[in-house]
Coordinates of C-alpha atoms (C1' of nucleotides) in Angstrom, one line a residue:
Chain A
M1 CA -15.3 22.4 -11.2
T2 CA -15.9 18.8 -10.3
D3 CA -19.5 18.0 -9.2
F4 CA -18.7 16.4 -5.9
K5 CA -22.4 16.5 -4.8
T6 CA -23.3 14.0 -7.5
I7 CA -20.2 11.9 -6.8
L8 CA -21.1 11.6 -3.2
Q9 CA -24.7 10.7 -3.9
H10 CA -23.6 8.0 -6.3
K11 CA -21.6 6.4 -3.6
D12 CA -24.5 6.6 -1.1
L13 CA -23.0 9.4 1.0
K14 CA -24.9 12.5 2.0
A15 CA -23.6 15.7 0.4
T16 CA -23.0 17.6 3.6
H17 CA -21.5 21.0 3.7
Q18 CA -18.5 19.7 5.5
R19 CA -17.8 17.0 2.9
L20 CA -18.1 19.4 0.0
V21 CA -15.7 21.9 1.6
I22 CA -13.2 19.1 2.3
L23 CA -13.4 17.9 -1.3
E24 CA -13.1 21.4 -2.8
E25 CA -10.1 22.2 -0.7
L26 CA -8.5 18.9 -1.5
E27 CA -9.1 19.5 -5.2
K28 CA -7.5 23.0 -5.0
A29 CA -4.5 21.8 -2.9
K30 CA -3.7 18.8 -5.1
H31 CA -1.7 17.0 -2.4
I32 CA -2.1 17.9 1.3
D33 CA -1.8 16.5 4.7
I34 CA -4.5 16.4 7.4
D35 CA -3.3 19.4 9.4
K36 CA -2.8 21.7 6.5
L37 CA -6.2 20.6 5.1
Y38 CA -7.8 21.2 8.5
N39 CA -6.5 24.8 8.5
L40 CA -7.9 25.4 5.1
V41 CA -11.3 23.8 5.8
I42 CA -12.0 25.7 9.0
S43 CA -11.9 29.0 7.1
S44 CA -15.0 28.0 5.1
C45 CA -16.4 25.9 7.9
P46 CA -15.2 27.1 11.3
T47 CA -17.1 24.6 13.4
L48 CA -15.7 21.6 11.7
S49 CA -14.1 19.2 14.1
K50 CA -11.0 17.1 13.5
A51 CA -13.0 14.0 14.4
T52 CA -15.2 14.7 11.4
L53 CA -12.3 15.4 9.1
Y54 CA -10.7 12.1 10.1
R55 CA -14.0 10.2 9.7
N56 CA -14.6 11.7 6.3
L57 CA -11.1 11.2 5.0
N58 CA -11.4 7.5 5.9
E59 CA -14.8 7.2 4.4
L60 CA -13.8 9.0 1.2
V61 CA -10.7 6.8 0.8
S62 CA -12.7 3.6 1.3
K63 CA -15.1 4.8 -1.5
D64 CA -12.2 5.7 -3.7
I65 CA -13.3 9.3 -4.0
I66 CA -9.9 10.4 -2.7
T67 CA -6.6 8.6 -2.4
E68 CA -4.1 8.3 0.4
V69 CA -0.5 9.0 -0.7
K70 CA 2.3 7.6 1.5
V71 CA 5.6 9.4 1.2
A72 CA 8.8 8.7 3.1
N73 CA 9.6 11.3 5.7
Q74 CA 6.3 13.1 5.3
K75 CA 2.8 12.7 6.8
N76 CA 0.2 10.9 4.8
M77 CA -1.1 13.1 2.0
Y78 CA -4.4 13.0 0.3
E79 CA -5.5 13.8 -3.3
T80 CA -8.8 13.5 -5.1
T81 CA -8.7 10.2 -7.1
K82 CA -7.6 10.9 -10.7
L83 CA -6.3 9.0 -13.7
P84 CA -3.3 6.8 -12.8
H85 CA -0.2 8.8 -12.5
I86 CA 3.2 8.8 -10.8
H87 CA 4.5 11.2 -8.1
L88 CA 7.7 13.2 -8.4
I89 CA 8.7 14.1 -4.8
C90 CA 11.3 16.8 -4.2
K91 CA 13.7 16.0 -1.3
K92 CA 14.6 19.7 -0.9
C93 CA 11.2 21.5 -0.8
G94 CA 8.9 18.5 -0.3
S95 CA 6.7 19.4 -3.3
I96 CA 4.8 16.7 -5.1
E97 CA 4.1 16.8 -8.8
D98 CA 1.9 14.5 -10.8
E99 CA 3.1 13.0 -14.1
V100 CA 0.9 10.9 -16.3
I101 CA 3.1 8.2 -17.9
D102 CA 2.7 5.0 -19.8
T103 CA 3.7 2.1 -17.5
T104 CA 2.7 -0.7 -19.8
F105 CA 6.3 -1.6 -20.5
L106 CA 7.1 -2.0 -16.8
L107 CA 4.0 -4.0 -16.1
N108 CA 4.6 -6.4 -19.0
E109 CA 8.2 -6.9 -17.8
V110 CA 6.8 -8.0 -14.4
S111 CA 4.2 -10.3 -16.0
K112 CA 6.9 -12.0 -18.0
H113 CA 8.7 -13.1 -14.8
R114 CA 5.9 -13.6 -12.4
N115 CA 2.5 -15.0 -12.1
F116 CA 1.1 -12.0 -10.3
Q117 CA -2.2 -10.4 -11.4
I118 CA -1.5 -6.7 -11.3
E119 CA -4.5 -4.5 -10.3
A120 CA -2.9 -1.2 -9.4
S121 CA 0.5 0.4 -9.2
S122 CA 2.0 3.0 -7.0
I123 CA 5.1 4.7 -8.3
S124 CA 7.0 7.6 -6.8
L125 CA 10.3 9.1 -7.8
S126 CA 12.2 11.2 -5.4
G127 CA 14.9 13.7 -6.3
I128 CA 15.2 17.4 -7.0
C129 CA 12.5 19.4 -8.7
E130 CA 13.0 21.9 -11.4
K131 CA 12.6 24.8 -9.1
C132 CA 15.2 23.6 -6.6
L133 CA 17.6 22.7 -9.4
T134 CA 17.7 26.3 -10.6
K135 CA 18.1 27.6 -7.1
V136 CA 21.5 26.0 -6.5
Chain B
M1 CA 24.5 -15.0 6.8
T2 CA 25.1 -11.3 6.6
D3 CA 27.7 -10.0 8.9
F4 CA 25.7 -7.3 10.6
K5 CA 28.4 -6.8 13.3
T6 CA 30.8 -5.4 10.7
I7 CA 28.1 -3.4 9.0
L8 CA 27.2 -1.7 12.3
Q9 CA 30.8 -0.9 13.1
H10 CA 31.4 0.6 9.7
K11 CA 28.5 3.0 10.4
D12 CA 29.8 3.9 13.9
L13 CA 27.1 2.0 15.7
K14 CA 27.9 -0.4 18.6
A15 CA 27.1 -4.0 17.8
T16 CA 24.8 -4.6 20.7
H17 CA 23.0 -7.9 21.3
Q18 CA 19.7 -6.1 20.8
R19 CA 20.7 -4.7 17.4
L20 CA 22.0 -7.9 16.1
V21 CA 18.9 -9.8 17.1
I22 CA 16.7 -7.1 15.4
L23 CA 18.7 -7.3 12.2
E24 CA 18.7 -11.1 12.1
E25 CA 15.0 -11.3 12.6
L26 CA 14.5 -8.6 10.0
E27 CA 16.6 -10.5 7.5
K28 CA 14.7 -13.7 8.1
A29 CA 11.3 -12.1 7.9
K30 CA 12.1 -10.1 4.7
H31 CA 9.2 -7.6 5.3
I32 CA 7.7 -7.1 8.7
D33 CA 5.9 -4.4 10.8
I34 CA 7.0 -3.3 14.2
D35 CA 4.6 -5.3 16.3
K36 CA 5.4 -8.6 14.6
L37 CA 9.1 -7.9 14.7
Y38 CA 8.8 -7.1 18.4
N39 CA 7.2 -10.5 19.1
L40 CA 10.0 -12.3 17.2
V41 CA 12.7 -10.3 18.8
I42 CA 11.6 -10.9 22.4
S43 CA 11.9 -14.6 22.1
S44 CA 15.7 -14.2 21.6
C45 CA 15.9 -11.2 23.8
P46 CA 13.1 -11.2 26.3
T47 CA 14.0 -7.9 28.1
L48 CA 14.1 -5.8 24.9
S49 CA 11.8 -2.8 25.3
K50 CA 9.7 -1.3 22.6
A51 CA 11.5 2.0 23.1
T52 CA 14.7 0.4 22.1
L53 CA 13.1 -1.2 19.1
Y54 CA 11.7 2.2 17.9
R55 CA 15.0 3.9 18.6
N56 CA 17.0 1.3 16.7
L57 CA 14.7 1.1 13.7
N58 CA 14.9 4.9 13.3
E59 CA 18.7 4.8 13.7
L60 CA 19.1 1.9 11.2
V61 CA 16.9 3.6 8.7
S62 CA 18.8 6.9 9.0
K63 CA 22.1 5.0 8.4
D64 CA 20.5 3.1 5.4
I65 CA 21.1 -0.3 7.0
I66 CA 17.4 -1.0 6.8
T67 CA 14.6 0.6 4.7
E68 CA 11.1 1.6 5.6
V69 CA 8.4 0.4 3.3
K70 CA 5.1 2.3 3.2
V71 CA 2.2 0.3 1.9
A72 CA -1.5 1.4 1.6
N73 CA -3.7 -0.1 4.2
Q74 CA -0.8 -1.6 6.1
K75 CA 1.4 -0.5 8.9
N76 CA 4.9 0.6 7.9
M77 CA 7.1 -2.3 7.1
Y78 CA 10.8 -2.7 7.4
E79 CA 13.4 -4.6 5.3
T80 CA 17.1 -4.8 5.3
T81 CA 18.5 -2.6 2.6
K82 CA 19.1 -4.5 -0.6
L83 CA 19.7 -3.8 -4.3
P84 CA 16.9 -1.6 -5.7
H85 CA 13.7 -3.7 -6.4
I86 CA 10.0 -3.3 -6.6
H87 CA 7.3 -4.7 -4.3
L88 CA 4.5 -7.0 -5.3
I89 CA 1.8 -6.6 -2.7
C90 CA -1.1 -9.1 -2.5
K91 CA -4.4 -7.6 -1.7
K92 CA -5.8 -10.9 -0.5
C93 CA -3.1 -12.2 1.9
G94 CA -1.0 -9.1 2.4
S95 CA 2.2 -10.8 1.4
I96 CA 5.0 -8.7 -0.1
E97 CA 7.4 -10.2 -2.7
D98 CA 10.5 -8.5 -4.1
E99 CA 11.2 -8.4 -7.8
V100 CA 14.4 -7.0 -9.3
I101 CA 13.6 -5.3 -12.5
D102 CA 15.2 -2.8 -14.9
T103 CA 13.4 0.6 -14.6
T104 CA 15.7 2.5 -16.9
F105 CA 13.0 2.8 -19.5
L106 CA 10.5 4.3 -17.1
L107 CA 13.1 6.8 -15.7
N108 CA 14.1 7.9 -19.2
E109 CA 10.5 8.5 -20.1
V110 CA 10.2 10.8 -17.1
S111 CA 13.4 12.6 -17.9
K112 CA 12.2 13.2 -21.4
H113 CA 9.2 15.1 -20.2
R114 CA 10.4 16.8 -17.0
N115 CA 13.4 18.6 -15.7
F116 CA 13.5 16.5 -12.5
Q117 CA 16.7 15.0 -11.2
I118 CA 15.7 11.5 -10.1
E119 CA 17.7 10.1 -7.1
A120 CA 15.5 7.2 -6.0
S121 CA 12.4 5.4 -7.0
S122 CA 9.8 3.5 -5.0
I123 CA 7.6 1.2 -7.1
S124 CA 4.9 -1.1 -5.7
L125 CA 2.3 -3.1 -7.6
S126 CA -0.7 -4.4 -5.9
G127 CA -2.9 -7.3 -7.0
I128 CA -3.2 -11.0 -6.4
C129 CA -0.2 -13.2 -5.8
E130 CA 0.4 -16.6 -7.4
K131 CA -0.6 -18.5 -4.2
C132 CA -3.9 -16.7 -3.9
L133 CA -4.6 -17.0 -7.6
T134 CA -4.5 -20.8 -7.5
K135 CA -6.7 -20.8 -4.4
V136 CA -9.7 -19.4 -6.1
Chain C
dC1 C1' 37.0 3.3 31.7
dT2 C1' 33.8 6.1 29.1
dG3 C1' 30.4 7.2 26.0
dA4 C1' 26.9 4.9 23.6
dC5 C1' 23.0 2.1 24.5
dT6 C1' 19.2 0.1 27.2
dG7 C1' 14.9 -0.5 30.1
dC8 C1' 11.4 1.6 32.4
dA9 C1' 7.8 4.8 32.9
dA10 C1' 5.9 8.9 31.8
dA11 C1' 4.8 12.3 28.3
dC12 C1' 3.3 13.3 23.9
dG13 C1' 0.8 13.8 19.5
dT14 C1' -2.4 11.6 16.5
dT15 C1' -6.5 9.0 15.5
dT16 C1' -10.7 6.8 17.1
dT17 C1' -14.9 6.4 19.8
dG18 C1' -19.5 7.2 22.5
dC19 C1' -23.0 10.0 22.9
dA20 C1' -26.5 13.6 22.2
dC21 C1' -27.7 16.8 18.8
dG22 C1' -28.5 18.5 14.0
dG23 C1' -29.2 18.4 8.9
dT24 C1' -29.9 15.8 4.5
dA25 C1' -32.8 13.4 1.6
Chain D
dT1 C1' -39.5 12.0 9.6
dA2 C1' -35.8 8.7 9.7
dC3 C1' -31.3 8.0 10.0
dC4 C1' -26.8 9.5 8.6
dG5 C1' -23.5 12.7 9.9
dT6 C1' -21.6 16.1 13.2
dG7 C1' -19.3 18.2 17.4
dC8 C1' -17.5 17.6 21.7
dA9 C1' -14.8 15.3 25.1
dA10 C1' -12.7 11.3 26.4
dA11 C1' -10.4 7.2 25.4
dA12 C1' -7.1 4.6 22.9
dC13 C1' -3.2 4.1 20.3
dG14 C1' 1.5 4.5 18.6
dT15 C1' 5.7 6.8 19.2
dT16 C1' 9.2 9.6 21.7
dT17 C1' 11.7 11.2 25.7
dG18 C1' 14.2 11.7 30.4
dC19 C1' 16.7 9.4 33.4
dA20 C1' 19.4 6.1 35.9
dG21 C1' 21.8 2.0 35.2
dT22 C1' 24.6 -1.2 31.9
dC23 C1' 27.6 -2.7 28.4
dA24 C1' 30.6 -2.7 24.1
dG25 C1' 34.9 -1.2 22.5

DNA sequence: CTGACTGCAAACGTTTTGCACGGTA
DNA sequence: TACCGTGCAAAACGTTTGCAGTCAG
């Protein structure tokens, strides 16, 4: 299990009970929106207010401990920051899967045509996931 | 200049003055958020209400005449629907450039590892644009 | 002429903020 | 103990909706 207490302290954030619960639920859920996360969090921490959840998600995003994932037709999702990966988003069931993939080829292709200094990439593919394909 | 009147009629939408102005400003601006678009549109169409702008953007997105672009740390942007392309987003000045690029290699790579039926892709690279690089 | 569209204002849901209290380091 | 973080309630914000009037086809 990830040691979020140390991570928080390294980023000059206090390791409060609320923050630890938020991060643990986020880690378990992989990708989740605010409302679903709120419902999970209040079972371990019933007094937590939505204001605190909003404040912490913003804080954690700005310190790059978690990442905001924007998806068409869905609310903003959050995930704990991991190695670079792409998202496979199912149009049927809305699930999001991670896939680690080498994007060097793509980035080189862009660099060949453009004088643009790439620092990060965000790639998502939408379509039908394996589960929904077999359901048809 | 794109013939938006015909495009609208083909999609069973009336070619109102408001819609044509919205589409023309969108075409000129390339990528733009609602508030900036509103300010442009009211100079050609001073009575246009934000409700109408919202309603039309949703309508035009659902008919695939325009496309919603989600970008980290920025409001939703809109562009007229064009051939598939990727976005180069500058972290310094916030500009968005389009780049048409062959993504077959990437998509094949995913198909090799996953049983996921890809229908669309959304790729954006963030970094520093040419203009900002020379400014340093 | 008629249904689709618009403008206005009010409603709505989401996110942020001010303030007093509480908990971490 | 000092100050960052929290909870609550209210405010601010962005977006949607109901309705009566207007306009494109």
